[in-house]
Structures are given as structure tokens and as C-alpha cells.
Short mmCIF file of C-alpha atoms in Angstrom, two decimals:
data_model
loop_
_atom_site.label_atom_id
_atom_site.label_comp_id
_atom_site.label_asym_id
_atom_site.label_seq_id
_atom_site.Cartn_x
_atom_site.Cartn_y
_atom_site.Cartn_z
CA UNK A 11 29.54 -17.34 -56.31
CA UNK A 12 28.73 -16.57 -52.71
CA UNK A 13 28.67 -18.88 -49.68
CA UNK A 14 24.86 -19.15 -49.91
CA UNK A 15 24.77 -19.61 -53.38
CA UNK A 16 27.32 -22.69 -53.48
CA UNK A 17 25.13 -24.40 -50.38
CA UNK A 18 22.00 -23.87 -52.38
CA UNK A 19 23.42 -25.08 -55.77
CA UNK A 20 24.59 -28.22 -53.77
CA UNK A 21 21.23 -28.86 -52.18
CA UNK A 22 19.48 -28.14 -55.53
CA UNK A 23 21.84 -30.59 -57.27
CA UNK A 24 21.02 -33.21 -54.84
CA UNK A 25 17.22 -32.80 -55.18
CA UNK A 26 17.39 -33.02 -58.90
CA UNK A 27 19.74 -35.89 -59.21
CA UNK A 28 17.87 -37.73 -56.82
CA UNK A 29 14.59 -37.10 -58.71
CA UNK A 30 12.89 -35.76 -55.66
CA UNK A 31 11.56 -32.83 -57.62
CA UNK A 32 10.61 -32.57 -61.25
CA UNK A 33 11.38 -28.79 -61.53
CA UNK A 34 13.11 -26.51 -59.43
CA UNK A 35 12.00 -22.66 -59.64
CA UNK A 36 14.72 -20.41 -58.85
CA UNK A 37 16.68 -17.34 -60.79
CA UNK A 38 19.38 -17.54 -63.39
CA UNK A 39 21.62 -14.57 -64.37
CA UNK A 40 20.31 -12.25 -66.92
CA UNK A 41 21.72 -9.53 -69.07
CA UNK A 42 21.31 -6.91 -66.60
CA UNK A 43 22.80 -7.56 -63.16
CA UNK A 44 19.47 -5.75 -61.73
CA UNK A 45 17.10 -8.12 -63.01
CA UNK A 46 18.02 -11.85 -62.47
CA UNK A 47 15.46 -13.94 -64.53
CA UNK A 48 13.32 -16.62 -63.25
CA UNK A 49 14.49 -20.11 -64.53
CA UNK A 50 13.21 -23.68 -64.26
CA UNK A 51 16.02 -26.13 -63.76
CA UNK A 52 15.38 -29.59 -64.68
CA UNK A 53 18.67 -31.11 -64.63
CA UNK A 54 21.59 -30.34 -62.37
CA UNK A 55 23.86 -29.56 -65.17
CA UNK A 56 21.98 -26.46 -65.84
CA UNK A 57 22.84 -25.16 -62.45
CA UNK A 58 25.72 -23.07 -63.79
CA UNK A 59 23.62 -19.80 -64.33
CA UNK A 60 21.87 -20.20 -60.78
CA UNK A 61 21.98 -17.19 -59.04
CA UNK A 62 20.46 -15.93 -55.54
CA UNK A 63 20.81 -12.48 -54.06
CA UNK A 64 18.75 -9.45 -52.96
CA UNK A 65 17.89 -8.28 -56.68
CA UNK A 66 15.85 -11.62 -57.34
CA UNK A 67 12.69 -9.51 -56.94
CA UNK A 68 10.03 -11.94 -58.30
CA UNK A 69 7.68 -13.88 -55.86
CA UNK A 70 8.43 -17.36 -57.41
CA UNK A 71 5.08 -18.66 -55.84
CA UNK A 72 3.48 -17.01 -58.82
CA UNK A 73 4.48 -20.05 -60.99
CA UNK A 74 3.22 -22.82 -58.71
CA UNK A 75 -0.62 -22.57 -60.06
CA UNK A 76 0.54 -23.07 -63.51
CA UNK A 77 1.70 -26.78 -62.75
CA UNK A 78 -0.60 -29.75 -62.53
CA UNK A 79 -1.23 -30.64 -58.98
CA UNK A 80 1.03 -33.82 -59.29
CA UNK A 81 4.27 -31.74 -60.47
CA UNK A 82 6.77 -32.18 -57.87
CA UNK A 83 8.28 -28.60 -57.58
CA UNK A 84 11.28 -27.25 -55.67
CA UNK A 85 11.71 -23.68 -54.58
CA UNK A 86 13.99 -21.55 -52.82
CA UNK A 87 11.87 -19.68 -50.25
CA UNK A 88 11.76 -16.32 -48.25
CA UNK A 89 9.44 -15.60 -45.54
CA UNK A 90 7.11 -13.99 -48.03
CA UNK A 91 7.24 -16.72 -50.84
CA UNK A 92 6.60 -19.37 -47.97
CA UNK A 93 3.46 -17.54 -46.76
CA UNK A 94 2.38 -17.29 -50.48
CA UNK A 95 3.16 -21.01 -50.82
CA UNK A 96 0.96 -21.85 -47.87
CA UNK A 97 -1.89 -19.76 -49.01
CA UNK A 98 -1.85 -21.44 -52.41
CA UNK A 99 -2.17 -24.78 -50.63
CA UNK A 100 -5.32 -23.42 -48.65
CA UNK A 101 -6.89 -22.46 -51.99
CA UNK A 102 -5.92 -25.80 -53.16
CA UNK A 103 -3.61 -24.69 -56.07
CA UNK A 104 -0.98 -27.44 -55.17
CA UNK A 105 -0.51 -30.26 -52.79
CA UNK A 106 1.85 -29.29 -50.06
CA UNK A 107 3.64 -32.87 -50.11
CA UNK A 108 4.37 -32.16 -53.69
CA UNK A 109 6.20 -28.80 -53.04
CA UNK A 110 9.93 -28.85 -51.72
CA UNK A 111 10.93 -25.73 -50.16
CA UNK A 112 14.51 -24.60 -49.06
CA UNK A 113 13.92 -21.87 -46.75
CA UNK A 114 16.44 -18.80 -46.60
CA UNK A 115 15.76 -16.08 -43.81
CA UNK A 116 15.45 -12.86 -45.93
CA UNK A 117 17.79 -9.89 -45.55
CA UNK A 118 15.30 -7.83 -47.60
CA UNK A 119 15.14 -7.18 -51.28
CA UNK A 120 16.91 -4.19 -52.98
CA UNK A 121 14.72 -2.21 -54.80
CA UNK A 122 15.73 -1.60 -58.42
CA UNK A 123 13.73 1.50 -58.78
CA UNK A 124 15.81 3.00 -55.81
CA UNK A 125 19.20 1.67 -57.02
CA UNK A 126 18.51 2.98 -60.49
CA UNK A 127 17.24 6.36 -59.38
CA UNK A 128 20.32 6.90 -57.18
CA UNK A 129 23.05 5.31 -59.22
CA UNK A 130 22.07 5.28 -62.87
CA UNK A 131 21.79 2.36 -64.79
CA UNK A 132 25.29 1.94 -66.16
CA UNK A 133 26.40 -0.33 -63.38
CA UNK A 134 27.99 -3.80 -64.49
CA UNK A 135 27.70 -5.57 -61.27
CA UNK A 136 25.81 -5.46 -57.94
CA UNK A 137 27.21 -7.57 -55.26
CA UNK A 138 26.33 -7.43 -51.39
CA UNK A 139 27.50 -7.99 -48.06
CA UNK A 140 25.74 -8.38 -44.84
CA UNK A 141 24.50 -4.59 -44.50
CA UNK A 142 26.28 -3.14 -47.72
CA UNK A 143 25.48 -3.17 -51.38
CA UNK A 144 28.75 -2.89 -53.70
CA UNK A 145 27.76 -1.08 -57.17
CA UNK A 146 30.58 -1.68 -59.55
CA UNK A 147 30.95 0.35 -62.74
CA UNK A 148 33.44 0.00 -65.21
CA UNK A 149 36.07 2.11 -63.79
CA UNK A 150 34.89 2.46 -59.75
CA UNK A 151 33.03 0.95 -57.26
CA UNK A 152 30.62 2.31 -55.06
CA UNK A 153 29.26 1.11 -51.49
CA UNK A 154 25.77 1.94 -50.19
CA UNK A 155 24.09 0.71 -46.63
CA UNK A 156 21.63 -1.89 -47.80
CA UNK A 157 18.92 -0.45 -45.37
CA UNK A 158 18.73 2.57 -47.54
CA UNK A 159 18.09 0.53 -50.88
CA UNK A 160 15.69 -2.10 -49.35
CA UNK A 161 12.25 -2.17 -51.15
CA UNK A 162 9.54 -0.23 -48.96
CA UNK A 163 7.40 -3.67 -48.40
CA UNK A 164 10.86 -5.11 -47.20
CA UNK A 165 11.16 -2.40 -44.79
CA UNK A 166 8.01 -3.13 -43.01
CA UNK A 167 8.35 -6.90 -43.25
CA UNK A 168 7.17 -8.62 -40.08
CA UNK A 169 8.08 -12.34 -41.09
CA UNK A 170 11.51 -12.57 -42.72
CA UNK A 171 12.01 -16.25 -41.78
CA UNK A 172 10.50 -18.99 -43.61
CA UNK A 173 7.89 -20.90 -41.59
CA UNK A 174 7.33 -24.25 -42.92
CA UNK A 175 10.30 -24.93 -45.06
CA UNK A 176 11.44 -28.37 -45.42
CA UNK A 177 15.34 -27.28 -45.21
CA UNK A 178 16.59 -24.08 -43.76
CA UNK A 179 19.71 -22.47 -44.86
CA UNK A 180 21.15 -19.66 -42.88
CA UNK A 181 20.84 -17.95 -39.61
CA UNK A 182 17.18 -17.17 -38.55
CA UNK A 183 16.58 -13.37 -38.42
CA UNK A 184 14.48 -11.22 -35.60
CA UNK A 185 10.98 -11.07 -36.47
CA UNK A 186 10.12 -7.58 -37.63
CA UNK A 187 8.07 -4.88 -35.26
CA UNK A 188 4.21 -5.12 -36.30
CA UNK A 189 3.70 -1.56 -35.03
CA UNK A 190 6.55 -0.04 -37.35
CA UNK A 191 4.85 -2.16 -40.01
CA UNK A 192 1.52 -0.37 -39.77
CA UNK A 193 2.68 2.98 -39.22
CA UNK A 194 2.49 3.96 -42.90
CA UNK A 195 -1.00 2.74 -43.64
CA UNK A 196 -1.98 4.43 -40.35
CA UNK A 197 -0.60 7.51 -41.83
CA UNK A 198 -2.52 7.21 -44.81
CA UNK A 199 -5.78 6.41 -43.21
CA UNK A 200 -5.36 9.44 -41.04
CA UNK A 201 -5.68 11.83 -43.78
CA UNK A 202 -9.02 13.31 -44.79
CA UNK A 203 -11.20 11.93 -47.53
CA UNK A 204 -10.02 14.41 -50.31
CA UNK A 205 -6.41 13.90 -49.55
CA UNK A 206 -6.57 10.06 -49.91
CA UNK A 207 -8.60 10.21 -52.91
CA UNK A 208 -6.30 12.90 -54.57
CA UNK A 209 -3.17 10.27 -53.68
CA UNK A 210 -5.30 7.56 -55.04
CA UNK A 211 -6.16 9.40 -58.38
CA UNK A 212 -2.29 10.47 -58.64
CA UNK A 213 -1.03 7.00 -58.44
CA UNK A 214 -3.80 5.29 -60.65
CA UNK A 215 -3.54 7.83 -63.34
CA UNK A 216 0.06 6.69 -64.23
CA UNK A 217 -1.23 3.16 -64.93
CA UNK A 218 -0.51 2.13 -68.62
CA UNK A 219 -2.50 -1.18 -67.95
CA UNK A 220 0.33 -3.70 -68.61
CA UNK A 221 -0.88 -6.03 -66.01
CA UNK A 222 2.45 -6.54 -64.62
CA UNK A 223 1.31 -6.56 -61.14
CA UNK A 224 -1.09 -9.04 -62.02
CA UNK A 225 1.37 -11.50 -63.42
CA UNK A 226 3.98 -10.99 -60.65
CA UNK A 227 1.21 -11.64 -58.13
CA UNK A 228 1.33 -15.14 -56.57
CA UNK A 229 -2.37 -14.95 -55.77
CA UNK A 230 -3.67 -13.65 -59.24
CA UNK A 231 -4.22 -16.88 -60.78
CA UNK A 232 -7.48 -16.91 -62.42
CA UNK A 233 -7.51 -18.20 -65.80
CA UNK A 234 -9.65 -15.34 -67.05
CA UNK A 235 -9.41 -11.82 -65.30
CA UNK A 236 -12.04 -9.57 -64.99
CA UNK A 237 -10.72 -7.07 -67.02
CA UNK A 238 -10.26 -9.53 -69.99
CA UNK A 239 -14.02 -10.45 -70.05
CA UNK A 240 -15.22 -9.33 -73.22
CA UNK A 241 -18.91 -10.22 -72.33
CA UNK A 242 -19.97 -9.03 -70.04
CA UNK A 243 -17.63 -6.36 -70.02
CA UNK A 244 -17.04 -5.60 -66.29
CA UNK A 245 -14.98 -2.57 -66.79
CA UNK A 246 -13.26 -0.26 -69.29
CA UNK A 247 -10.15 -2.28 -70.49
CA UNK A 248 -8.66 0.86 -72.19
CA UNK A 249 -6.49 3.55 -70.18
CA UNK A 250 -9.29 5.70 -69.36
CA UNK A 251 -9.91 7.10 -65.84
CA UNK A 252 -12.59 4.94 -64.92
CA UNK A 253 -10.81 1.77 -66.16
CA UNK A 254 -7.67 2.57 -64.30
CA UNK A 255 -8.99 3.37 -61.25
CA UNK A 256 -11.53 0.42 -61.18
CA UNK A 257 -8.38 -1.90 -62.03
CA UNK A 258 -6.51 -0.68 -59.04
CA UNK A 259 -9.57 -1.03 -56.89
CA UNK A 260 -10.92 -4.31 -57.60
CA UNK A 261 -7.30 -5.70 -58.19
CA UNK A 262 -6.16 -4.95 -54.59
CA UNK A 263 -9.88 -5.86 -53.25
CA UNK A 264 -9.34 -9.35 -54.80
CA UNK A 265 -6.42 -9.58 -52.46
CA UNK A 266 -8.41 -9.10 -49.52
CA UNK A 267 -7.52 -11.83 -46.73
CA UNK A 268 -4.97 -13.17 -49.53
CA UNK A 269 -2.08 -10.94 -49.87
CA UNK A 270 1.02 -12.03 -48.02
CA UNK A 271 2.83 -8.42 -48.47
CA UNK A 272 5.80 -9.63 -50.61
CA UNK A 273 5.21 -6.36 -52.46
CA UNK A 274 6.03 -8.12 -55.92
CA UNK A 275 3.27 -6.10 -57.31
CA UNK A 276 5.05 -2.71 -56.94
CA UNK A 277 8.56 -4.13 -57.69
CA UNK A 278 7.05 -5.43 -61.22
CA UNK A 279 5.32 -2.05 -61.93
CA UNK A 280 7.20 -0.12 -64.68
CA UNK A 281 5.59 3.22 -63.75
CA UNK A 282 6.47 2.94 -60.19
CA UNK A 283 3.02 3.15 -59.00
CA UNK A 284 2.53 2.57 -55.13
CA UNK A 285 -0.24 -0.26 -54.47
CA UNK A 286 0.78 -1.85 -51.09
CA UNK A 287 -1.17 1.18 -49.55
CA UNK A 288 -4.23 -0.41 -50.56
CA UNK A 289 -3.26 -3.92 -49.92
CA UNK A 290 -1.93 -3.35 -46.62
CA UNK A 291 -5.04 -1.50 -45.47
CA UNK A 292 -7.08 -4.70 -46.39
CA UNK A 293 -4.54 -6.83 -44.52
CA UNK A 294 -4.79 -4.52 -41.48
CA UNK A 295 -8.80 -4.84 -41.54
CA UNK A 296 -8.27 -8.61 -41.75
CA UNK A 297 -5.87 -8.41 -38.62
CA UNK A 298 -8.14 -6.35 -36.74
CA UNK A 299 -11.59 -7.47 -37.62
CA UNK A 300 -10.98 -11.37 -38.13
CA UNK A 301 -7.71 -11.81 -36.53
CA UNK A 302 -6.41 -13.31 -39.96
CA UNK A 303 -2.99 -13.21 -41.15
CA UNK A 304 -2.54 -14.57 -44.50
CA UNK A 305 -0.22 -17.75 -45.02
CA UNK A 306 0.91 -18.21 -41.42
CA UNK A 307 -0.36 -21.81 -42.01
CA UNK A 308 -1.73 -24.01 -44.72
CA UNK A 309 -4.97 -24.98 -43.29
CA UNK A 310 -6.98 -21.63 -42.12
CA UNK A 311 -9.29 -20.33 -44.78
CA UNK A 312 -9.17 -16.70 -45.37
CA UNK A 313 -12.23 -14.52 -43.95
CA UNK A 314 -14.15 -14.17 -47.08
CA UNK A 315 -14.34 -17.92 -47.38
CA UNK A 316 -14.70 -18.75 -43.85
CA UNK A 317 -18.05 -16.88 -42.82
CA UNK A 318 -20.74 -18.72 -40.68
CA UNK A 319 -23.40 -17.64 -38.35
CA UNK A 320 -21.29 -16.33 -35.71
CA UNK A 321 -21.31 -13.39 -37.73
CA UNK A 322 -24.64 -12.61 -36.65
CA UNK A 323 -23.97 -9.34 -34.60
CA UNK A 324 -20.75 -8.20 -36.35
CA UNK A 325 -22.39 -5.76 -38.83
CA UNK A 326 -24.95 -2.96 -38.10
CA UNK A 327 -28.54 -4.06 -38.82
CA UNK B 7 -25.60 20.32 -49.89
CA UNK B 8 -27.43 18.95 -53.23
CA UNK B 9 -29.91 21.10 -55.09
CA UNK B 10 -31.62 18.11 -56.49
CA UNK B 11 -32.31 14.75 -55.25
CA UNK B 12 -29.30 12.58 -54.84
CA UNK B 13 -29.17 9.46 -56.94
CA UNK B 14 -29.37 6.33 -55.07
CA UNK B 15 -28.65 2.67 -56.41
CA UNK B 16 -30.82 0.16 -54.37
CA UNK B 17 -29.56 -3.49 -54.72
CA UNK B 18 -32.60 -5.61 -53.54
CA UNK B 19 -32.45 -9.37 -52.76
CA UNK B 20 -35.72 -10.55 -54.12
CA UNK B 21 -36.52 -12.45 -51.04
CA UNK B 22 -35.96 -10.03 -48.42
CA UNK B 23 -39.30 -8.17 -48.86
CA UNK B 24 -41.83 -10.68 -47.32
CA UNK B 25 -44.65 -8.18 -47.32
CA UNK B 26 -46.30 -8.10 -50.94
CA UNK B 27 -47.23 -4.38 -50.40
CA UNK B 28 -43.72 -3.33 -49.79
CA UNK B 29 -42.43 -5.26 -52.79
CA UNK B 30 -45.05 -3.73 -55.09
CA UNK B 31 -44.14 -0.44 -53.94
CA UNK B 32 -40.39 -1.05 -54.68
CA UNK B 33 -41.25 -2.71 -57.97
CA UNK B 34 -43.77 0.26 -59.24
CA UNK B 35 -43.60 3.31 -57.20
CA UNK B 36 -40.03 4.10 -56.43
CA UNK B 37 -39.16 7.67 -56.68
CA UNK B 38 -37.19 8.38 -60.05
CA UNK B 39 -34.00 9.06 -58.41
CA UNK B 40 -33.50 5.75 -56.91
CA UNK B 41 -32.83 3.23 -59.33
CA UNK B 42 -33.46 -0.56 -58.58
CA UNK B 43 -31.37 -3.50 -59.27
CA UNK B 44 -32.96 -6.62 -58.14
CA UNK B 45 -30.76 -9.67 -57.32
CA UNK B 46 -31.34 -13.23 -56.27
CA UNK B 47 -29.44 -13.12 -53.17
CA UNK B 48 -27.19 -10.48 -51.72
CA UNK B 49 -24.50 -13.12 -52.12
CA UNK B 50 -25.02 -12.39 -55.95
CA UNK B 51 -23.82 -8.81 -55.58
CA UNK B 52 -20.46 -8.86 -56.77
CA UNK B 53 -18.29 -5.71 -55.71
CA UNK B 54 -18.09 -4.72 -59.23
CA UNK B 55 -21.67 -3.87 -59.33
CA UNK B 56 -21.25 -1.47 -56.53
CA UNK B 57 -18.12 -0.05 -58.05
CA UNK B 58 -20.10 0.31 -61.28
CA UNK B 59 -23.09 2.18 -59.41
CA UNK B 60 -20.39 4.54 -57.81
CA UNK B 61 -18.26 5.09 -60.96
CA UNK B 62 -21.52 5.85 -62.84
CA UNK B 63 -22.29 8.64 -60.30
CA UNK B 64 -24.26 7.43 -57.60
CA UNK B 65 -24.43 9.61 -54.45
CA UNK B 66 -25.44 6.61 -52.46
CA UNK B 67 -25.82 3.03 -52.66
CA UNK B 68 -28.22 0.76 -50.56
CA UNK B 69 -27.92 -2.87 -50.14
CA UNK B 70 -31.12 -4.73 -48.75
CA UNK B 71 -30.86 -8.10 -47.82
CA UNK B 72 -32.14 -10.73 -45.37
CA UNK B 73 -31.25 -11.25 -41.77
CA UNK B 74 -28.55 -13.79 -41.01
CA UNK B 75 -30.51 -16.59 -40.30
CA UNK B 76 -33.41 -15.90 -42.95
CA UNK B 77 -31.30 -16.18 -46.00
CA UNK B 78 -33.48 -18.18 -48.74
CA UNK B 79 -30.13 -19.91 -49.66
CA UNK B 80 -28.87 -20.41 -46.46
CA UNK B 81 -25.69 -18.60 -46.21
CA UNK B 82 -25.45 -16.24 -49.23
CA UNK B 83 -26.03 -13.23 -47.09
CA UNK B 84 -23.40 -14.14 -44.61
CA UNK B 85 -20.61 -14.27 -47.14
CA UNK B 86 -22.04 -10.80 -48.77
CA UNK B 87 -22.08 -9.22 -45.42
CA UNK B 88 -18.45 -9.85 -44.86
CA UNK B 89 -17.57 -8.85 -48.32
CA UNK B 90 -19.61 -5.95 -49.07
CA UNK B 91 -19.00 -4.33 -45.64
CA UNK B 92 -15.34 -4.51 -46.31
CA UNK B 93 -15.51 -3.21 -49.83
CA UNK B 94 -17.40 -0.25 -48.37
CA UNK B 95 -14.75 0.46 -45.85
CA UNK B 96 -12.35 -0.02 -48.68
CA UNK B 97 -13.88 2.64 -50.86
CA UNK B 98 -13.89 4.88 -48.00
CA UNK B 99 -10.05 4.29 -47.87
CA UNK B 100 -9.82 5.92 -51.25
CA UNK B 101 -11.95 8.63 -50.63
CA UNK B 102 -15.76 7.60 -51.13
CA UNK B 103 -17.24 8.29 -47.95
CA UNK B 104 -18.23 5.19 -45.80
CA UNK B 105 -21.83 6.51 -45.02
CA UNK B 106 -22.78 6.57 -48.81
CA UNK B 107 -22.90 2.87 -48.69
CA UNK B 108 -25.57 1.63 -46.42
CA UNK B 109 -27.13 -1.67 -45.50
CA UNK B 110 -30.52 -2.59 -44.52
CA UNK B 111 -30.92 -6.15 -43.19
CA UNK B 112 -34.67 -6.61 -43.26
CA UNK B 113 -36.66 -9.04 -41.14
CA UNK B 114 -39.35 -11.01 -42.83
CA UNK B 115 -41.80 -9.35 -39.99
CA UNK B 116 -40.60 -5.90 -41.05
CA UNK B 117 -43.49 -3.76 -42.61
CA UNK B 118 -42.79 -0.49 -44.61
CA UNK B 119 -39.12 -0.46 -43.40
CA UNK B 120 -37.67 -0.29 -46.75
CA UNK B 121 -39.58 3.00 -47.30
CA UNK B 122 -38.24 4.45 -43.97
CA UNK B 123 -34.73 3.51 -44.42
CA UNK B 124 -34.80 4.88 -47.95
CA UNK B 125 -36.26 8.17 -46.95
CA UNK B 126 -33.75 8.56 -44.26
CA UNK B 127 -30.82 7.65 -46.48
CA UNK B 128 -32.02 10.35 -49.21
CA UNK B 129 -32.52 12.74 -46.31
CA UNK B 130 -28.75 11.90 -45.07
CA UNK B 131 -27.43 12.20 -48.65
CA UNK B 132 -29.01 15.55 -49.12
CA UNK B 133 -27.12 17.01 -46.51
CA UNK B 134 -23.71 15.90 -48.02
CA UNK B 135 -22.08 17.49 -51.20
CA UNK B 136 -22.43 15.73 -54.51
CA UNK B 137 -20.39 12.73 -54.81
CA UNK B 138 -17.58 13.23 -56.98
CA UNK B 139 -14.83 10.98 -55.81
CA UNK B 140 -14.64 7.98 -58.26
CA UNK B 141 -17.58 9.49 -60.39
CA UNK B 142 -16.26 9.11 -63.78
CA UNK B 143 -18.98 8.45 -66.02
CA UNK B 144 -21.39 10.89 -65.25
CA UNK B 145 -23.85 11.90 -68.10
CA UNK B 146 -21.96 9.40 -70.53
CA UNK B 147 -18.90 11.57 -70.59
CA UNK B 148 -15.36 10.55 -69.22
CA UNK B 149 -13.39 13.08 -67.40
#
């Protein structure tokens, strides 16, 4: 157990023993070291399995809308999870006073796709130091620099620090560089229409419609998704070109002004489909057109909900 | 260049054409290449409607609505303007050219503007190649 993990365990145990939270959402060990599993702790004696490292890839804020508003929830939050919680509070999915957040400045998540592509699947343990990842096999250990294994959305992360956590453990990290964060989507936008469309088709056609991206996303909390509607059938729900493209377009567009750039959708995808080139474009537009960045506080409404007559001259007539 | 007339889907807010002649023209005399979808307000236009039009092989989508202060439901068009404009930009991002989605925000006092705008839109679309990006259900067949 790392130093951070023991500090967190002590903190969580206190919260559960003092009955300050009803449930604490965190991670526990699973069979594969690559995929720690979301866990819901209600008693402090369950915390033996608790784990917190760079492979905890889910955005646990996704579970918040499933609880009633009165449930008191505890969470360990990184920068992106904190922003997701903030935005869920804006959308009235939970009450801020019923969420207790333990903030941890984030070093960036290790992308398991990258790890497996490079080192195979036979590893028995993955440990980490500040800048290094140690991968242990039965007979040997390999070290690799963390920077090379970070998930793409963590490489361009701008706000790694929790913004409004109740307690913060660990040293704050320097903010990311916003210009660097935008280079990727700017490069994509600079391509011509045909090239952009070809890229989109290539990504979308690998989709198997498992909806893991939807389940992983903290903002996809609709009780009935448009693809699950039978009557009216909004779009083809089979693995057809029309259906797959419609899914990718509309899933991304529903995140306009609501995406916190955590990248949980991409990490959840079993087909390694890139999706953030869509949502980052929308985030970029929301920044430039409406000066809005999602989750920076728990009051500001997103642009599509905050229209008013000042918009009068915004668009062509 | 398109060798036949471009296929246009017109989403029309039922309140935006105040002049009876214009409304009658839209209701009864639209050219066959223009398909009319009447909605109670531009705020009712789900982005999926636009997407379905595009996937169905529309060369262009025109959305006609009321000016900001003149919405029958006070602010339905304000939300629609933000959303649909962004959706058009987003479709451009994945390859459906931005100028294939056009808005015409009509003043109550406009007469004959919808005819002019549709004619202009059709002329502009005729200069462009047929829309292939995203069209997946042309003629009832899948690609």
C-alpha cells in the first residue's frame, strides 16, 4: 500500500465510522492489475481491498446520478472528477452538501491500451513511482517513463488539481498549458473536409455498439437513451453505417458544453475508438463562442441552457 | 456540379411566415426537390431531425424561424439558434460542409423572402458536388 493509499484509507475510514457519508465510491483490487474495479464502501472494515493508483480509469462521478439526492456520497476526486461533480450539481443530479470530496492532485492516468500494446497482457503487478511505471512479470521487472504511457486526454489536461474538494491530500500540481491542449483538435480542424470525414468514418465503423462510452460518461445519465427508443426510432440501433455514425455524432453532440474532458469514454472503449477529437472540438467552440468551460464552478449553466436575448446579433440573419 | 436539382429539406416554424401568400406558396407550391417539414417552433427541431435529413441524402438543409424578439413562444428560437448553429459547425467538423446548412430568420414584415432564399440556396447548392459525406440511406439502400 502506497503512502497516498494509506492516507486515503485513514480518511475514508474516519468518514465511514463517523457516519458522515452513507457510501464511499472508490476502487478496489480486481483480478487484473490493469483494471481496478469501482467499489462502494459502506463500512470501514471493507477497506482492505481499497486501491488508488494511475490505473483507476473510470470517472466515478458517473455513479452519482444513480443515487437519490438525499444520499450522502463520499468520493476521491481528481481534477476531472471534481469538475464532473460540479457540473452534475449544476444539472441538479445531486446536492453539493451531500457530496464529500477528498481531492487528490492528479499525476495523469496510465492508458491500459498503451500498456498492453507495448508490454503484453502477462504482467502480474503494476506499481508506480513519481515519473516511472514499474511493470512486474513472473520473472522480471520493466520500468517505463510515465509520460509515454499517459492517456491522451491526460497529456492535454489543463486542470489536474481538484477545484472544490472538501479535503485535499498531496501537493498541488502546476496547471497545464491550454495552447498545448488545443493543438490536436486544431490540427484535425485544419484538414480538409474529405480528410476529416474519412477519419470520422474510419473511427466510427469499428464501433460494436456496446455503449461502454455511454456507461462510463458521468454526463450520460438519461434514463432512456435516444438509441434505446423503440417508438419513435430515432436512429438505427444495429451495427449499420448509418446507425454507428449517428451514435457517434449525437453522443458527442449531447456533450456540448457538458464535457469535462476526462477521457473516460475513450478509456472504456474496447475497440480503441478515438472520441475526444469530437468532444474537444465542442469544448473549444464553447470556450471561444461563449467563454464557458464546463465544471469550473457549480453554479454556471451551460451555454445551451443559458440562452437569452443578448444573443440577438450572434448569428447571421 | 449536380446534374439534377439538389435535394433540400426545409424545416419551417409554423409561425414565421406571417404573410398568407408566402405560407400558401410553401404549403402548396414548393418545387418537388424541396421537402417541407413543418414544426411548431424552431425550438422543436431536434438535432436528430437535421442528422436524419443529412443521412437520408439531403444536399442541403434550410431552417426558417422567427427573429429573436418575435418568437411565438417567447424564447424557443433562442435555444434553437445556439444549438442548431453549433450542430451545423459540428457536422462541418466531420465533413458535411457548413454551407449546406442554412438559416433564414424571417421578420414578420418580410414578403417573398422565403422564395428568394430558397432559390439562392438551390443555386448555391447546384454549384457544389452532390453531398456524399454522411449520406447513408440514399434510395433506401445502405452503403
